[in-house]
Amino acid sequence: LTRNLTWRSRVAEARERERIEQELQVARQIQQALLPEANPELDGWEVTTYYEPAREVGGDFYDFLEFEDGRVGLVVGDATGKGMPAALVMATTRGMLRAVVQSLASPGEVLARVNEALVADIPPSTFVTCFYAVLDPESGRLLYANAGHNLPCRRHNGQAEELRARGMPLGLMPGMGYEEKERALDAGDSILFYSDGLVEAHDPKGEMFGFPRLRALVAEHGKQGSLEESLLEELYSFVGEGWEQEDDITLLTLRCSPYR
């Protein structure tokens, strides 16, 4: 009898593992299907992206929104949780953003409207961090707002600065306002938008990659080569062999041509 129960328990465990793996595969497919097929092509600008889901899907997303007047919206976000629930929340948020930007030009107003919709629609204790910026390629003007997401790093004259704007994550509380700020990007400037899968990676001793290290690497990066490739080389050197990726890693770089 004991042997029979043990066999049944192992079969049940195997089926549960298979079910979870299938769920993760579907979640991963949802994420990848919703990512942009191509990056925007803008005169005088370069947009590059890197997206690598973890073994367990985390809910990262990025998107580009093109306006009739030539401006371009850039979105980077991260839904809490893992697996299918996170992928569904990510998909819901992306759809809401795309719907709202059709009628609102202000990044702060867009995030506020999406927040109200998410509060009513997503499970309790679930939220989404999101950074939304609108670039005018002609003037170099970048208007942005932040809903609790990691602060993007701007490289300007060999220095790295964070793009700060106050705002709570989406879906936590109703009635939230989102501070809106503006930067004028100059020739040769670049901005890195990213998710926490990079900065929260740990080495074998438990040390975190961290924001100070990231800012220093952005400041040091020259005009040659890809910033994403440089950061990933540093990451893999930091975590060492045998590293298991803990969370999705999303990198999006906007660079103004030095000859613009």
CSV table of C-alpha atoms in Angstrom, one decimal:
chain,number,residue,atom,x,y,z
A,1,LEU,CA,0.0,0.0,0.0
A,2,THR,CA,2.8,2.4,0.9
A,3,ARG,CA,4.6,1.7,-2.3
A,4,ASN,CA,1.4,2.3,-4.3
A,5,LEU,CA,0.8,5.7,-2.5
A,6,THR,CA,4.4,6.7,-3.2
A,7,TRP,CA,4.0,5.9,-6.9
A,8,ARG,CA,0.8,7.9,-7.1
A,9,SER,CA,2.4,10.8,-5.4
A,10,ARG,CA,5.3,10.8,-7.9
A,11,VAL,CA,2.9,10.7,-10.8
A,12,ALA,CA,0.9,13.6,-9.3
A,13,GLU,CA,4.2,15.6,-8.9
A,14,ALA,CA,5.3,14.9,-12.4
A,15,ARG,CA,1.9,16.0,-13.8
A,16,GLU,CA,2.1,19.2,-11.7
A,17,ARG,CA,5.6,20.0,-13.0
A,18,GLU,CA,4.4,19.4,-16.5
A,19,ARG,CA,1.4,21.7,-16.0
A,20,ILE,CA,3.6,24.5,-14.6
A,21,GLU,CA,6.0,24.2,-17.4
A,22,GLN,CA,3.2,24.4,-20.0
A,23,GLU,CA,1.9,27.5,-18.2
A,24,LEU,CA,5.3,29.1,-18.3
A,25,GLN,CA,5.7,28.3,-22.0
A,26,VAL,CA,2.3,29.9,-22.8
A,27,ALA,CA,3.2,33.0,-20.7
A,28,ARG,CA,6.5,33.3,-22.5
A,29,GLN,CA,4.8,33.1,-25.8
A,30,ILE,CA,2.3,35.8,-24.8
A,31,GLN,CA,5.1,38.1,-23.8
A,32,GLN,CA,7.2,37.6,-27.0
A,33,ALA,CA,4.1,37.9,-29.2
A,34,LEU,CA,3.3,41.3,-27.7
A,35,LEU,CA,6.8,42.8,-28.1
A,36,PRO,CA,7.4,45.1,-31.1
A,37,GLU,CA,8.4,43.3,-34.2
A,38,ALA,CA,10.9,46.1,-35.1
A,39,ASN,CA,12.4,49.2,-33.5
A,40,PRO,CA,11.5,52.7,-34.7
A,41,GLU,CA,13.7,54.1,-37.5
A,42,LEU,CA,14.3,57.8,-36.8
A,43,ASP,CA,16.6,60.1,-38.7
A,44,GLY,CA,19.5,61.1,-36.4
A,45,TRP,CA,18.5,58.6,-33.7
A,46,GLU,CA,19.3,55.0,-32.9
A,47,VAL,CA,16.9,52.7,-30.9
A,48,THR,CA,18.2,49.3,-29.7
A,49,THR,CA,16.6,46.7,-27.5
A,50,TYR,CA,17.5,43.5,-25.6
A,51,TYR,CA,14.9,41.2,-24.0
A,52,GLU,CA,15.7,37.9,-22.3
A,53,PRO,CA,13.0,36.2,-20.2
A,54,ALA,CA,14.1,34.2,-17.2
A,55,ARG,CA,13.3,30.6,-16.6
A,56,GLU,CA,10.2,31.8,-14.8
A,57,VAL,CA,8.4,34.5,-16.7
A,58,GLY,CA,8.3,37.8,-14.8
A,59,GLY,CA,6.1,40.2,-16.8
A,60,ASP,CA,8.6,42.6,-18.4
A,61,PHE,CA,7.5,44.5,-21.4
A,62,TYR,CA,8.5,47.3,-23.7
A,63,ASP,CA,6.6,49.1,-26.5
A,64,PHE,CA,6.8,51.9,-29.1
A,65,LEU,CA,3.9,54.2,-29.9
A,66,GLU,CA,4.1,56.2,-33.1
A,67,PHE,CA,2.1,59.5,-33.4
A,68,GLU,CA,1.0,61.2,-36.6
A,69,ASP,CA,3.1,64.3,-35.9
A,70,GLY,CA,6.3,62.2,-35.9
A,71,ARG,CA,6.7,61.9,-32.1
A,72,VAL,CA,7.4,58.4,-30.6
A,73,GLY,CA,6.3,57.0,-27.3
A,74,LEU,CA,8.7,54.7,-25.5
A,75,VAL,CA,7.4,52.3,-22.7
A,76,VAL,CA,9.3,50.0,-20.4
A,77,GLY,CA,7.4,48.2,-17.6
A,78,ASP,CA,7.3,45.2,-15.3
A,79,ALA,CA,4.3,43.5,-13.8
A,80,THR,CA,4.7,41.9,-10.4
A,81,GLY,CA,4.5,38.1,-10.1
A,82,LYS,CA,5.5,35.3,-12.4
A,83,GLY,CA,4.1,32.9,-14.9
A,84,MET,CA,0.7,33.3,-16.6
A,85,PRO,CA,-0.8,35.9,-14.1
A,86,ALA,CA,2.1,38.3,-14.7
A,87,ALA,CA,2.0,37.8,-18.5
A,88,LEU,CA,-1.8,38.5,-18.5
A,89,VAL,CA,-1.3,41.7,-16.3
A,90,MET,CA,1.4,42.8,-18.7
A,91,ALA,CA,-0.8,42.2,-21.7
A,92,THR,CA,-3.7,44.1,-20.1
A,93,THR,CA,-1.4,47.1,-19.2
A,94,ARG,CA,0.1,47.2,-22.7
A,95,GLY,CA,-3.4,47.3,-24.2
A,96,MET,CA,-4.6,50.0,-21.9
A,97,LEU,CA,-1.6,52.2,-22.7
A,98,ARG,CA,-2.1,51.8,-26.4
A,99,ALA,CA,-5.8,52.8,-26.0
A,100,VAL,CA,-5.3,55.8,-23.8
A,101,VAL,CA,-2.4,57.4,-25.8
A,102,GLN,CA,-4.8,57.8,-28.7
A,103,SER,CA,-6.7,60.6,-26.8
A,104,LEU,CA,-4.0,62.0,-24.4
A,105,ALA,CA,-0.7,63.6,-25.2
A,106,SER,CA,0.6,64.0,-21.7
A,107,PRO,CA,2.7,61.1,-20.3
A,108,GLY,CA,1.5,61.9,-16.7
A,109,GLU,CA,-2.1,61.9,-17.7
A,110,VAL,CA,-1.7,58.7,-19.6
A,111,LEU,CA,-0.3,56.9,-16.5
A,112,ALA,CA,-3.0,58.4,-14.3
A,113,ARG,CA,-5.7,57.1,-16.6
A,114,VAL,CA,-4.2,53.6,-16.9
A,115,ASN,CA,-3.8,53.5,-13.2
A,116,GLU,CA,-7.5,54.1,-12.6
A,117,ALA,CA,-8.4,51.3,-15.0
A,118,LEU,CA,-5.9,48.8,-13.6
A,119,VAL,CA,-7.0,49.4,-10.0
A,120,ALA,CA,-10.4,48.1,-10.9
A,121,ASP,CA,-9.2,45.2,-13.1
A,122,ILE,CA,-6.2,43.5,-11.6
A,123,PRO,CA,-6.0,41.3,-8.5
A,124,PRO,CA,-5.2,42.9,-5.1
A,125,SER,CA,-1.6,43.3,-4.2
A,126,THR,CA,-0.7,43.2,-7.9
A,127,PHE,CA,0.9,46.2,-9.6
A,128,VAL,CA,2.9,47.4,-12.6
A,129,THR,CA,5.9,49.6,-12.7
A,130,CYS,CA,6.1,51.6,-15.9
A,131,PHE,CA,8.2,54.4,-17.4
A,132,TYR,CA,6.6,56.3,-20.3
A,133,ALA,CA,8.4,58.9,-22.4
A,134,VAL,CA,7.5,60.8,-25.6
A,135,LEU,CA,10.3,61.8,-27.9
A,136,ASP,CA,10.2,64.6,-30.5
A,137,PRO,CA,12.9,63.5,-32.9
A,138,GLU,CA,13.1,66.9,-34.5
A,139,SER,CA,13.8,69.0,-31.4
A,140,GLY,CA,15.3,66.3,-29.1
A,141,ARG,CA,12.6,67.1,-26.5
A,142,LEU,CA,11.8,64.1,-24.2
A,143,LEU,CA,8.7,64.4,-22.0
A,144,TYR,CA,8.3,61.7,-19.4
A,145,ALA,CA,6.5,60.3,-16.4
A,146,ASN,CA,7.3,57.4,-14.1
A,147,ALA,CA,5.1,54.9,-12.3
A,148,GLY,CA,7.5,53.5,-9.8
A,149,HIS,CA,9.9,52.0,-12.4
A,150,ASN,CA,13.7,51.9,-12.3
A,151,LEU,CA,15.1,55.3,-13.1
A,152,PRO,CA,16.6,55.5,-16.7
A,153,CYS,CA,20.2,56.6,-17.0
A,154,ARG,CA,21.1,59.4,-19.4
A,155,ARG,CA,24.7,59.7,-20.6
A,156,HIS,CA,25.7,63.3,-21.3
A,157,ASN,CA,29.3,64.6,-21.7
A,158,GLY,CA,30.7,61.5,-20.0
A,159,GLN,CA,28.4,61.7,-17.0
A,160,ALA,CA,25.4,59.6,-16.1
A,161,GLU,CA,22.3,61.1,-14.6
A,162,GLU,CA,19.0,59.6,-13.5
A,163,LEU,CA,15.7,60.7,-15.1
A,164,ARG,CA,13.6,61.3,-11.9
A,165,ALA,CA,9.9,61.8,-11.8
A,166,ARG,CA,7.6,60.9,-8.8
A,167,GLY,CA,4.7,58.4,-9.2
A,168,MET,CA,3.3,55.3,-7.6
A,169,PRO,CA,3.2,51.9,-9.5
A,170,LEU,CA,0.1,51.4,-11.5
A,171,GLY,CA,-2.8,49.4,-10.0
A,172,LEU,CA,-2.1,50.0,-6.3
A,173,MET,CA,-4.3,52.9,-5.4
A,174,PRO,CA,-6.9,55.1,-7.1
A,175,GLY,CA,-6.5,58.8,-7.6
A,176,MET,CA,-2.8,58.9,-8.1
A,177,GLY,CA,-1.0,61.8,-9.9
A,178,TYR,CA,2.2,61.4,-11.9
A,179,GLU,CA,4.9,64.1,-12.1
A,180,GLU,CA,5.9,65.0,-15.6
A,181,LYS,CA,9.3,66.2,-16.5
A,182,GLU,CA,11.3,67.2,-19.6
A,183,ARG,CA,14.8,66.8,-20.9
A,184,ALA,CA,16.4,68.2,-24.1
A,185,LEU,CA,18.7,65.6,-25.5
A,186,ASP,CA,21.8,66.8,-27.3
A,187,ALA,CA,23.9,65.2,-30.0
A,188,GLY,CA,25.8,62.2,-28.7
A,189,ASP,CA,23.5,61.8,-25.7
A,190,SER,CA,22.0,58.3,-24.9
A,191,ILE,CA,19.4,57.0,-22.4
A,192,LEU,CA,19.2,53.5,-21.0
A,193,PHE,CA,15.8,52.2,-20.0
A,194,TYR,CA,15.9,48.9,-18.1
A,195,SER,CA,14.1,46.5,-15.8
A,196,ASP,CA,15.3,45.2,-12.4
A,197,GLY,CA,16.5,41.9,-13.8
A,198,LEU,CA,19.8,43.5,-14.5
A,199,VAL,CA,20.5,45.5,-11.4
A,200,GLU,CA,19.1,42.8,-9.0
A,201,ALA,CA,21.3,39.9,-10.3
A,202,HIS,CA,23.6,38.4,-7.7
A,203,ASP,CA,27.1,37.1,-7.8
A,204,PRO,CA,28.0,33.8,-6.1
A,205,LYS,CA,28.7,35.7,-2.8
A,206,GLY,CA,25.2,37.2,-2.8
A,207,GLU,CA,26.3,40.7,-3.8
A,208,MET,CA,23.9,42.6,-6.1
A,209,PHE,CA,24.9,44.1,-9.4
A,210,GLY,CA,23.3,47.3,-8.3
A,211,PHE,CA,22.4,50.8,-9.5
A,212,PRO,CA,25.8,52.5,-8.7
A,213,ARG,CA,27.6,49.9,-10.9
A,214,LEU,CA,25.1,50.4,-13.7
A,215,ARG,CA,25.4,54.2,-13.6
A,216,ALA,CA,29.2,54.0,-13.7
A,217,LEU,CA,29.1,51.6,-16.7
A,218,VAL,CA,26.7,53.9,-18.6
A,219,ALA,CA,29.0,56.9,-17.9
A,220,GLU,CA,32.1,55.1,-19.0
A,221,HIS,CA,30.6,53.8,-22.2
A,222,GLY,CA,32.0,55.5,-25.3
A,223,LYS,CA,30.6,56.0,-28.8
A,224,GLN,CA,31.9,52.7,-30.1
A,225,GLY,CA,30.0,49.4,-29.7
A,226,SER,CA,26.6,48.5,-28.2
A,227,LEU,CA,25.8,49.7,-24.7
A,228,GLU,CA,23.6,46.6,-24.2
A,229,GLU,CA,26.5,44.3,-25.2
A,230,SER,CA,28.9,46.1,-22.9
A,231,LEU,CA,26.4,45.8,-20.0
A,232,LEU,CA,25.8,42.1,-20.6
A,233,GLU,CA,29.5,41.4,-20.7
A,234,GLU,CA,29.9,43.0,-17.3
A,235,LEU,CA,26.9,41.2,-16.0
A,236,TYR,CA,28.1,37.7,-17.0
A,237,SER,CA,31.6,38.5,-15.7
A,238,PHE,CA,30.0,39.6,-12.4
A,239,VAL,CA,27.7,36.6,-11.8
A,240,GLY,CA,30.2,34.0,-13.0
A,241,GLU,CA,29.7,30.6,-14.5
A,242,GLY,CA,26.6,28.6,-13.6
A,243,TRP,CA,24.5,31.6,-13.0
A,244,GLU,CA,20.7,31.1,-13.1
A,245,GLN,CA,18.9,34.1,-14.3
A,246,GLU,CA,16.5,35.2,-11.6
A,247,ASP,CA,14.2,37.6,-13.5
A,248,ASP,CA,13.5,38.9,-17.0
A,249,ILE,CA,16.1,41.4,-18.3
A,250,THR,CA,14.9,44.2,-20.6
A,251,LEU,CA,17.2,46.9,-22.0
A,252,LEU,CA,16.2,49.7,-24.3
A,253,THR,CA,18.7,52.3,-25.5
A,254,LEU,CA,17.8,55.6,-27.2
A,255,ARG,CA,20.9,57.4,-28.7
A,256,CYS,CA,21.1,60.7,-30.4
A,257,SER,CA,23.6,60.7,-33.2
A,258,PRO,CA,26.8,62.7,-32.5
A,259,TYR,CA,26.4,64.2,-36.0
A,260,ARG,CA,22.8,65.3,-35.7
